[in-house]
CSV table of C-alpha atoms in Angstrom, one decimal:
chain,number,residue,atom,x,y,z
A,1,UNK,CA,42.6,-34.6,-16.3
A,2,UNK,CA,41.9,-33.2,-19.7
A,3,UNK,CA,45.6,-32.5,-20.4
A,4,UNK,CA,46.7,-33.6,-23.8
A,5,UNK,CA,43.2,-34.0,-25.1
A,6,UNK,CA,42.5,-31.8,-28.1
A,7,UNK,CA,39.2,-29.9,-28.6
A,8,UNK,CA,39.0,-27.2,-25.9
A,9,UNK,CA,36.5,-24.6,-26.7
A,10,UNK,CA,36.8,-21.0,-25.4
A,11,UNK,CA,35.1,-21.8,-22.1
A,12,UNK,CA,37.3,-24.8,-21.5
A,13,UNK,CA,40.4,-22.7,-22.1
A,14,UNK,CA,39.1,-20.1,-19.7
A,15,UNK,CA,38.4,-22.6,-16.9
A,16,UNK,CA,41.9,-24.0,-17.2
A,17,UNK,CA,43.5,-20.5,-17.3
A,18,UNK,CA,41.6,-19.3,-14.3
A,19,UNK,CA,42.7,-22.4,-12.3
A,20,UNK,CA,46.3,-21.7,-13.3
A,21,UNK,CA,46.0,-18.0,-12.5
A,22,UNK,CA,44.7,-18.8,-9.0
A,23,UNK,CA,47.4,-21.5,-8.4
A,24,UNK,CA,50.5,-19.6,-9.7
A,25,UNK,CA,49.4,-16.0,-9.9
A,26,UNK,CA,48.6,-14.2,-13.1
A,27,UNK,CA,52.1,-12.8,-13.7
A,28,UNK,CA,53.7,-16.1,-13.2
A,29,UNK,CA,51.4,-17.9,-15.6
A,30,UNK,CA,52.8,-17.4,-19.1
A,31,UNK,CA,51.0,-18.4,-22.3
A,32,UNK,CA,53.6,-21.2,-22.6
A,33,UNK,CA,52.5,-22.6,-19.2
A,34,UNK,CA,48.9,-22.4,-20.2
A,35,UNK,CA,49.6,-24.1,-23.5
A,36,UNK,CA,51.4,-26.8,-21.6
A,37,UNK,CA,48.5,-27.3,-19.2
A,38,UNK,CA,46.0,-27.5,-22.0
A,39,UNK,CA,48.1,-29.7,-24.2
A,40,UNK,CA,47.6,-27.2,-27.0
A,41,UNK,CA,50.0,-25.1,-29.0
A,42,UNK,CA,50.2,-21.4,-28.1
A,43,UNK,CA,48.8,-20.6,-31.5
A,44,UNK,CA,45.7,-22.7,-30.8
A,45,UNK,CA,45.1,-20.5,-27.7
A,46,UNK,CA,45.6,-17.4,-29.8
A,47,UNK,CA,42.9,-18.7,-32.1
A,48,UNK,CA,40.5,-18.1,-29.2
A,49,UNK,CA,42.1,-15.2,-27.3
A,50,UNK,CA,44.2,-12.3,-28.6
A,51,UNK,CA,46.4,-12.2,-25.5
A,52,UNK,CA,46.7,-13.4,-21.9
A,53,UNK,CA,45.3,-10.0,-20.9
A,54,UNK,CA,42.1,-10.8,-22.9
A,55,UNK,CA,41.8,-14.1,-21.0
A,56,UNK,CA,42.0,-12.3,-17.7
A,57,UNK,CA,39.5,-9.7,-19.0
A,58,UNK,CA,37.0,-12.4,-20.0
A,59,UNK,CA,37.5,-14.2,-16.7
A,60,UNK,CA,36.9,-11.1,-14.5
A,61,UNK,CA,34.0,-10.2,-16.7
A,62,UNK,CA,32.4,-13.6,-15.9
A,63,UNK,CA,32.5,-12.9,-12.2
A,64,UNK,CA,31.6,-9.2,-12.4
A,65,UNK,CA,28.8,-9.8,-15.0
A,66,UNK,CA,27.2,-12.4,-12.7
A,67,UNK,CA,27.3,-10.1,-9.7
A,68,UNK,CA,26.0,-7.1,-11.7
A,69,UNK,CA,23.2,-9.4,-12.9
A,70,UNK,CA,22.2,-10.1,-9.3
A,71,UNK,CA,21.8,-6.3,-8.7
A,72,UNK,CA,19.9,-5.8,-11.9
A,73,UNK,CA,17.5,-8.7,-11.0
A,74,UNK,CA,17.0,-7.3,-7.5
A,75,UNK,CA,16.2,-3.9,-9.0
A,76,UNK,CA,13.3,-5.3,-10.9
A,77,UNK,CA,11.8,-6.8,-7.7
A,78,UNK,CA,9.1,-5.0,-5.9
A,79,UNK,CA,9.0,-4.7,-2.1
A,80,UNK,CA,11.0,-3.1,0.6
A,81,UNK,CA,14.7,-2.2,0.0
A,82,UNK,CA,15.6,-4.6,2.9
A,83,UNK,CA,14.0,-7.5,0.9
A,84,UNK,CA,15.9,-6.4,-2.2
A,85,UNK,CA,19.1,-6.4,-0.2
A,86,UNK,CA,18.2,-9.9,1.0
A,87,UNK,CA,18.0,-10.9,-2.7
A,88,UNK,CA,21.3,-9.3,-3.5
A,89,UNK,CA,23.1,-11.0,-0.6
A,90,UNK,CA,21.6,-14.4,-1.5
A,91,UNK,CA,22.4,-13.9,-5.2
A,92,UNK,CA,26.0,-13.0,-4.5
A,93,UNK,CA,26.5,-16.2,-2.5
A,94,UNK,CA,25.1,-18.2,-5.4
A,95,UNK,CA,27.5,-16.4,-7.8
A,96,UNK,CA,30.4,-17.2,-5.5
A,97,UNK,CA,29.5,-20.9,-5.2
A,98,UNK,CA,28.7,-21.3,-8.9
A,99,UNK,CA,31.7,-19.4,-10.1
A,100,UNK,CA,34.1,-20.0,-7.2
A,101,UNK,CA,37.4,-19.9,-9.2
A,102,UNK,CA,36.3,-16.8,-11.1
A,103,UNK,CA,35.3,-14.9,-8.0
A,104,UNK,CA,38.5,-16.0,-6.2
A,105,UNK,CA,40.5,-14.5,-9.1
A,106,UNK,CA,38.4,-11.3,-9.0
A,107,UNK,CA,39.0,-10.9,-5.2
A,108,UNK,CA,42.8,-11.0,-5.8
A,109,UNK,CA,42.9,-8.3,-8.3
A,110,UNK,CA,45.1,-5.4,-7.1
A,111,UNK,CA,45.0,-3.0,-10.1
A,112,UNK,CA,48.4,-3.7,-11.6
A,113,UNK,CA,47.2,-3.5,-15.2
A,114,UNK,CA,44.6,-1.6,-17.2
A,115,UNK,CA,42.4,-4.7,-17.3
A,116,UNK,CA,42.6,-5.1,-13.5
A,117,UNK,CA,41.9,-1.4,-13.0
A,118,UNK,CA,38.8,-1.6,-15.1
A,119,UNK,CA,37.7,-4.6,-13.0
A,120,UNK,CA,38.3,-2.7,-9.8
A,121,UNK,CA,36.2,0.2,-11.1
A,122,UNK,CA,33.3,-2.2,-11.8
A,123,UNK,CA,33.7,-3.6,-8.2
A,124,UNK,CA,33.6,-0.1,-6.8
A,125,UNK,CA,30.5,0.6,-8.8
A,126,UNK,CA,28.9,-2.6,-7.5
A,127,UNK,CA,29.7,-1.7,-3.9
A,128,UNK,CA,28.3,1.8,-4.5
A,129,UNK,CA,25.0,0.4,-5.7
A,130,UNK,CA,24.8,-2.0,-2.7
A,131,UNK,CA,25.5,0.9,-0.4
A,132,UNK,CA,22.7,2.9,-2.0
A,133,UNK,CA,20.3,0.0,-1.5
A,134,UNK,CA,21.3,-0.1,2.2
A,135,UNK,CA,20.8,3.7,2.5
A,136,UNK,CA,17.4,3.3,0.9
A,137,UNK,CA,16.5,0.5,3.4
A,138,UNK,CA,17.6,2.7,6.3
A,139,UNK,CA,15.6,5.6,5.0
A,140,UNK,CA,12.4,3.6,4.7
A,141,UNK,CA,13.0,2.2,8.2
A,142,UNK,CA,13.5,-1.5,7.2
A,143,UNK,CA,17.2,-1.6,8.2
A,144,UNK,CA,18.7,-0.1,11.4
A,145,UNK,CA,20.3,3.2,10.6
A,146,UNK,CA,22.8,3.5,13.4
A,147,UNK,CA,25.6,2.0,11.2
A,148,UNK,CA,27.0,3.8,8.2
A,149,UNK,CA,25.6,2.4,5.0
A,150,UNK,CA,29.0,1.9,3.4
A,151,UNK,CA,30.3,0.0,6.5
A,152,UNK,CA,27.2,-2.2,6.4
A,153,UNK,CA,27.8,-3.0,2.8
A,154,UNK,CA,31.6,-3.7,3.4
A,155,UNK,CA,30.9,-5.9,6.4
A,156,UNK,CA,28.2,-7.9,4.6
A,157,UNK,CA,30.3,-8.4,1.5
A,158,UNK,CA,33.4,-9.1,3.7
A,159,UNK,CA,31.4,-12.0,5.2
A,160,UNK,CA,30.3,-13.2,1.7
A,161,UNK,CA,33.7,-12.9,0.1
A,162,UNK,CA,35.4,-14.7,2.9
A,163,UNK,CA,33.5,-17.8,1.8
A,164,UNK,CA,36.0,-18.3,-1.0
A,165,UNK,CA,38.7,-19.1,1.7
A,166,UNK,CA,37.0,-22.2,3.0
A,167,UNK,CA,34.1,-23.2,0.7
A,168,UNK,CA,34.6,-26.5,-1.2
A,169,UNK,CA,32.0,-27.7,-3.7
A,170,UNK,CA,30.3,-30.9,-2.5
A,171,UNK,CA,30.7,-30.1,1.2
A,172,UNK,CA,27.9,-30.2,3.7
A,173,UNK,CA,26.5,-26.8,2.8
A,174,UNK,CA,25.0,-26.2,-0.7
A,175,UNK,CA,24.6,-22.7,-2.1
A,176,UNK,CA,21.0,-22.3,-0.8
A,177,UNK,CA,21.9,-23.3,2.7
A,178,UNK,CA,24.9,-21.0,2.7
A,179,UNK,CA,22.9,-18.1,1.3
A,180,UNK,CA,20.3,-18.6,4.0
A,181,UNK,CA,23.1,-18.7,6.7
A,182,UNK,CA,24.5,-15.4,5.4
A,183,UNK,CA,21.2,-13.5,5.4
A,184,UNK,CA,20.3,-15.0,8.7
A,185,UNK,CA,23.5,-13.7,10.3
A,186,UNK,CA,23.6,-10.3,8.5
A,187,UNK,CA,19.9,-9.4,8.5
A,188,UNK,CA,18.4,-11.2,11.4
A,189,UNK,CA,21.4,-11.7,13.7
A,190,UNK,CA,22.4,-14.7,15.8
A,191,UNK,CA,21.0,-13.8,19.1
A,192,UNK,CA,17.9,-15.5,20.4
A,193,UNK,CA,14.9,-13.4,21.7
A,194,UNK,CA,16.2,-13.5,25.2
A,195,UNK,CA,18.8,-11.0,24.0
A,196,UNK,CA,19.0,-7.4,25.0
A,197,UNK,CA,18.2,-6.1,21.5
A,198,UNK,CA,14.9,-8.0,21.1
A,199,UNK,CA,14.0,-7.0,24.6
A,200,UNK,CA,14.6,-3.4,23.5
A,201,UNK,CA,12.6,-3.9,20.3
A,202,UNK,CA,9.8,-5.3,22.4
A,203,UNK,CA,10.0,-2.2,24.5
B,1,UNK,CA,60.7,8.3,7.3
B,2,UNK,CA,63.1,6.7,9.8
B,3,UNK,CA,65.3,5.4,7.0
B,4,UNK,CA,69.0,5.9,7.7
B,5,UNK,CA,68.5,6.7,11.3
B,6,UNK,CA,70.4,4.4,13.7
B,7,UNK,CA,69.0,3.1,16.9
B,8,UNK,CA,66.2,0.7,16.0
B,9,UNK,CA,65.2,-1.6,18.8
B,10,UNK,CA,63.8,-5.1,18.2
B,11,UNK,CA,60.2,-3.7,18.0
B,12,UNK,CA,61.3,-1.0,15.5
B,13,UNK,CA,62.9,-3.6,13.3
B,14,UNK,CA,59.8,-5.8,13.5
B,15,UNK,CA,57.5,-3.0,12.5
B,16,UNK,CA,59.6,-2.1,9.4
B,17,UNK,CA,60.0,-5.8,8.5
B,18,UNK,CA,56.2,-6.4,8.7
B,19,UNK,CA,55.5,-3.4,6.5
B,20,UNK,CA,58.0,-4.8,3.9
B,21,UNK,CA,56.6,-8.3,4.0
B,22,UNK,CA,53.1,-6.9,3.4
B,23,UNK,CA,54.3,-4.7,0.6
B,24,UNK,CA,56.6,-7.1,-1.3
B,25,UNK,CA,55.7,-10.5,0.1
B,26,UNK,CA,57.8,-12.5,2.5
B,27,UNK,CA,59.8,-14.4,-0.1
B,28,UNK,CA,60.6,-11.3,-2.1
B,29,UNK,CA,61.9,-9.5,1.0
B,30,UNK,CA,65.5,-10.5,1.6
B,31,UNK,CA,67.6,-9.5,4.7
B,32,UNK,CA,69.5,-7.2,2.3
B,33,UNK,CA,66.2,-5.4,1.4
B,34,UNK,CA,65.4,-5.1,5.1
B,35,UNK,CA,68.8,-3.8,6.0
B,36,UNK,CA,68.5,-1.2,3.2
B,37,UNK,CA,65.1,-0.1,4.4
B,38,UNK,CA,66.3,0.2,8.0
B,39,UNK,CA,69.6,1.9,7.1
B,40,UNK,CA,71.3,-0.8,9.1
B,41,UNK,CA,73.9,-3.4,8.2
B,42,UNK,CA,72.6,-7.0,8.0
B,43,UNK,CA,74.8,-7.9,11.0
B,44,UNK,CA,73.0,-5.2,13.0
B,45,UNK,CA,69.7,-7.0,12.2
B,46,UNK,CA,71.2,-10.4,13.1
B,47,UNK,CA,72.1,-8.9,16.5
B,48,UNK,CA,68.3,-8.8,17.2
B,49,UNK,CA,67.0,-11.8,15.1
B,50,UNK,CA,68.8,-15.0,14.2
B,51,UNK,CA,67.1,-15.2,10.8
B,52,UNK,CA,64.3,-13.8,8.6
B,53,UNK,CA,62.3,-16.8,9.7
B,54,UNK,CA,62.6,-15.7,13.3
B,55,UNK,CA,61.3,-12.2,12.3
B,56,UNK,CA,58.3,-13.8,10.7
B,57,UNK,CA,57.8,-16.0,13.7
B,58,UNK,CA,57.8,-13.1,16.1
B,59,UNK,CA,55.5,-11.0,13.8
B,60,UNK,CA,52.9,-13.8,13.5
B,61,UNK,CA,53.2,-14.5,17.3
B,62,UNK,CA,52.3,-10.8,17.9
B,63,UNK,CA,49.0,-11.1,16.1
B,64,UNK,CA,48.2,-14.7,17.3
B,65,UNK,CA,49.2,-13.9,20.9
B,66,UNK,CA,46.9,-10.9,20.9
B,67,UNK,CA,43.9,-12.9,19.5
B,68,UNK,CA,44.5,-15.7,22.0
B,69,UNK,CA,44.6,-13.1,24.7
B,70,UNK,CA,41.1,-12.0,23.7
B,71,UNK,CA,39.8,-15.6,24.1
B,72,UNK,CA,41.6,-16.1,27.4
B,73,UNK,CA,40.1,-12.9,28.7
B,74,UNK,CA,36.6,-13.8,27.6
B,75,UNK,CA,37.0,-17.2,29.3
B,76,UNK,CA,37.4,-15.5,32.6
B,77,UNK,CA,34.2,-13.4,32.1
B,78,UNK,CA,31.0,-14.7,33.7
B,79,UNK,CA,27.6,-14.6,32.0
B,80,UNK,CA,26.1,-16.3,29.0
B,81,UNK,CA,28.2,-17.8,26.2
B,82,UNK,CA,26.6,-15.3,23.8
B,83,UNK,CA,27.9,-12.4,25.8
B,84,UNK,CA,31.4,-14.0,26.0
B,85,UNK,CA,31.2,-14.4,22.2
B,86,UNK,CA,30.3,-10.7,22.0
B,87,UNK,CA,33.5,-9.9,23.9
B,88,UNK,CA,35.6,-12.1,21.6
B,89,UNK,CA,34.2,-10.4,18.5
B,90,UNK,CA,34.8,-7.0,19.9
B,91,UNK,CA,38.2,-7.9,21.2
B,92,UNK,CA,39.2,-9.3,17.8
B,93,UNK,CA,38.2,-6.1,16.1
B,94,UNK,CA,40.4,-4.2,18.5
B,95,UNK,CA,43.4,-6.5,17.9
B,96,UNK,CA,42.9,-6.0,14.1
B,97,UNK,CA,42.8,-2.2,14.4
B,98,UNK,CA,45.7,-2.0,17.0
B,99,UNK,CA,47.9,-4.4,15.1
B,100,UNK,CA,46.7,-4.0,11.5
B,101,UNK,CA,49.9,-4.8,9.7
B,102,UNK,CA,50.6,-7.8,11.9
B,103,UNK,CA,47.1,-9.2,11.4
B,104,UNK,CA,47.3,-8.5,7.6
B,105,UNK,CA,50.5,-10.5,7.5
B,106,UNK,CA,48.9,-13.4,9.5
B,107,UNK,CA,45.9,-13.5,7.1
B,108,UNK,CA,48.2,-14.0,4.1
B,109,UNK,CA,50.0,-17.0,5.6
B,110,UNK,CA,49.6,-20.0,3.3
B,111,UNK,CA,51.8,-22.6,5.1
B,112,UNK,CA,54.8,-22.6,2.9
B,113,UNK,CA,57.3,-22.9,5.8
B,114,UNK,CA,57.4,-24.5,9.2
B,115,UNK,CA,56.9,-21.2,10.9
B,116,UNK,CA,53.9,-20.5,8.7
B,117,UNK,CA,52.5,-24.0,9.4
B,118,UNK,CA,52.8,-23.5,13.1
B,119,UNK,CA,50.9,-20.2,12.7
B,120,UNK,CA,48.2,-21.8,10.7
B,121,UNK,CA,47.8,-24.5,13.5
B,122,UNK,CA,47.4,-21.8,16.1
B,123,UNK,CA,44.8,-20.1,13.9
B,124,UNK,CA,42.9,-23.4,13.6
B,125,UNK,CA,43.0,-23.8,17.4
B,126,UNK,CA,41.7,-20.3,17.8
B,127,UNK,CA,38.8,-21.0,15.3
B,128,UNK,CA,38.0,-24.2,17.1
B,129,UNK,CA,37.7,-22.4,20.4
B,130,UNK,CA,35.4,-19.8,18.9
B,131,UNK,CA,33.3,-22.6,17.4
B,132,UNK,CA,33.1,-24.2,20.8
B,133,UNK,CA,31.9,-21.0,22.3
B,134,UNK,CA,29.2,-20.7,19.6
B,135,UNK,CA,28.1,-24.3,20.3
B,136,UNK,CA,27.9,-23.5,24.0
B,137,UNK,CA,25.8,-20.4,23.2
B,138,UNK,CA,23.5,-22.5,21.0
B,139,UNK,CA,23.1,-25.2,23.6
B,140,UNK,CA,22.2,-22.7,26.3
B,141,UNK,CA,19.7,-21.1,23.9
B,142,UNK,CA,21.3,-17.7,23.7
B,143,UNK,CA,22.2,-18.0,20.0
B,144,UNK,CA,20.1,-19.5,17.2
B,145,UNK,CA,21.0,-23.1,16.6
B,146,UNK,CA,19.8,-23.5,13.0
B,147,UNK,CA,23.2,-22.6,11.6
B,148,UNK,CA,26.2,-24.9,12.0
B,149,UNK,CA,28.5,-23.5,14.7
B,150,UNK,CA,31.6,-23.7,12.5
B,151,UNK,CA,29.8,-21.8,9.7
B,152,UNK,CA,28.8,-19.1,12.2
B,153,UNK,CA,32.4,-18.8,13.4
B,154,UNK,CA,33.7,-18.6,9.9
B,155,UNK,CA,31.2,-16.0,8.7
B,156,UNK,CA,31.7,-13.9,11.8
B,157,UNK,CA,35.5,-13.9,11.4
B,158,UNK,CA,35.2,-13.6,7.7
B,159,UNK,CA,33.5,-10.3,8.3
B,160,UNK,CA,36.0,-9.2,10.9
B,161,UNK,CA,39.1,-10.2,8.9
B,162,UNK,CA,37.7,-8.4,5.8
B,163,UNK,CA,38.2,-5.2,7.7
B,164,UNK,CA,42.0,-5.3,6.9
B,165,UNK,CA,41.0,-4.8,3.2
B,166,UNK,CA,39.6,-1.3,3.8
B,167,UNK,CA,40.3,0.0,7.3
B,168,UNK,CA,42.7,2.9,7.5
B,169,UNK,CA,43.7,4.3,10.9
B,170,UNK,CA,42.5,7.8,11.5
B,171,UNK,CA,39.4,7.3,9.3
B,172,UNK,CA,35.8,8.0,10.4
B,173,UNK,CA,35.4,4.8,12.4
B,174,UNK,CA,37.5,4.2,15.5
B,175,UNK,CA,38.0,0.6,16.9
B,176,UNK,CA,35.1,0.9,19.4
B,177,UNK,CA,32.7,2.1,16.7
B,178,UNK,CA,33.8,-0.7,14.4
B,179,UNK,CA,33.6,-3.3,17.1
B,180,UNK,CA,30.1,-2.1,17.9
B,181,UNK,CA,29.1,-2.3,14.2
B,182,UNK,CA,30.4,-5.9,13.8
B,183,UNK,CA,28.5,-7.2,16.9
B,184,UNK,CA,25.4,-5.2,15.8
B,185,UNK,CA,25.4,-6.9,12.4
B,186,UNK,CA,26.5,-10.4,13.6
B,187,UNK,CA,24.6,-10.7,16.8
B,188,UNK,CA,21.6,-8.5,16.5
B,189,UNK,CA,21.1,-8.2,12.7
B,190,UNK,CA,20.4,-5.3,10.5
B,191,UNK,CA,16.6,-5.6,10.1
B,192,UNK,CA,14.3,-3.4,12.0
B,193,UNK,CA,11.4,-4.8,14.1
B,194,UNK,CA,9.0,-4.6,11.2
B,195,UNK,CA,10.9,-7.6,9.8
B,196,UNK,CA,9.6,-11.1,9.5
B,197,UNK,CA,12.0,-12.5,12.1
B,198,UNK,CA,11.1,-10.2,14.9
B,199,UNK,CA,7.4,-10.8,14.0
B,200,UNK,CA,8.1,-14.5,14.4
B,201,UNK,CA,9.9,-13.9,17.7
B,202,UNK,CA,6.9,-11.9,18.9
B,203,UNK,CA,4.8,-14.9,17.9
C-alpha cells in the first residue's frame, strides 16, 4: 500500500486512478476520492492533470495506443494477411495482459462524455482495420471466406476481450501461453484431424 | 409502447423489468420506476412478484434454465464429446439470441445480493460441466489437448457471450448463421488448408 506516501509521479497517479475507476466507476470517483487514495492534496493531483477527464483521457490513450501499436507493427510485417492477423491477435493478448486495468477500463466505456466518445471512435477505427485485414486474408485465400469479415473480427476480439473477466496476473498462464491458446482456437480450431472439416480439407 | 396499457401478465412484467434493469442498473431501478414504466400500481406488480429481488431471481433463472437445458439436451445425444460440445456451443448461441435481454442481465451479475450469488454459483456449475465435456473430448482424442480445458471453455464462452455487445435482432445474421460461425471459428478454425496446422496434420 502506497497510501500516504508522497512522491507519486504522473504514471503512479494514473495507475491508482485507473484502479479506482474500475472499482467504483468513473462517475463515482471524485478528485477528492482520488486524493484520499493517493494521500495527496487535490492540488498536488492538479499539478499533473488538469482534470479528472484528462486522467481518463490519458488512461484510455494508454490502452488504445498500445492496441494501435500492435496493428502498426503487424502492418510492417511481410507475409500473408493471415499471418499478420496472427500477429495482431497475439499482440492484443499481450497488451491485455500487460495493461489489464487500462484495457478493462477501455472495455467499459459507453460514450457518456466527449473523452469517452473519442475513445469509442478509436476502438471502431481499430475494429475496422482488423476487419480489413480479415477481408484481405479471405481474398488471398489464407482464411476461410464463408464467414463475414466483421463477424470474424468481432468473435475473435470478443474472445480476447473476455480474458479481462478471469485473467489474474501470476496465474498458470502467462501472456505467451494465452496468446498461443487464442490463436490456436481462432485460427486453427480445436478439433483433431479425425474431424469432419479436416476430412473435407483432405478431400 | 405498451406504457399505460393494463393487462400485463407475469411474463410481460418480467420483460419490462429486465429491459429497465439493463438500461438503468438493478439498484437504480426501484419498484416505483417499474410501476411507472408499466403504467401499473406497485400493488399490481406485487400481485405477481413478492419483491424486486424475486423479479431478478425469475429473470436470471430464465437465462440460466435455458443454458442448463442446452447442456441437458447435449447429454442425451450420442456421439463423440466433440460433437456434443458443438451442440452446446450452438445451443448457447440460440439461447443468447432468443433471450438476449435476459442473458445480458445475467452477464452483468457481480454477486452483490444472495439472488446474484446463487446465479453466479449456477454459472460456475455450468462452466464446470462445459469444462468436463472439453476434457472428455480431449481424452477421447476428438479435441486438441495442448490447451487447458478450462481455458478452452472460457475462451469459447467469452466469444459467445461477447455477442450480446453487438448483436441486434433482425440484423444480417440469424441465430443459426451465428451459431454456425461460432462453431466454425472455435472448432474448425479460420485458416485455410494452406496453413501450417493442416500441413502438420497432413504430416
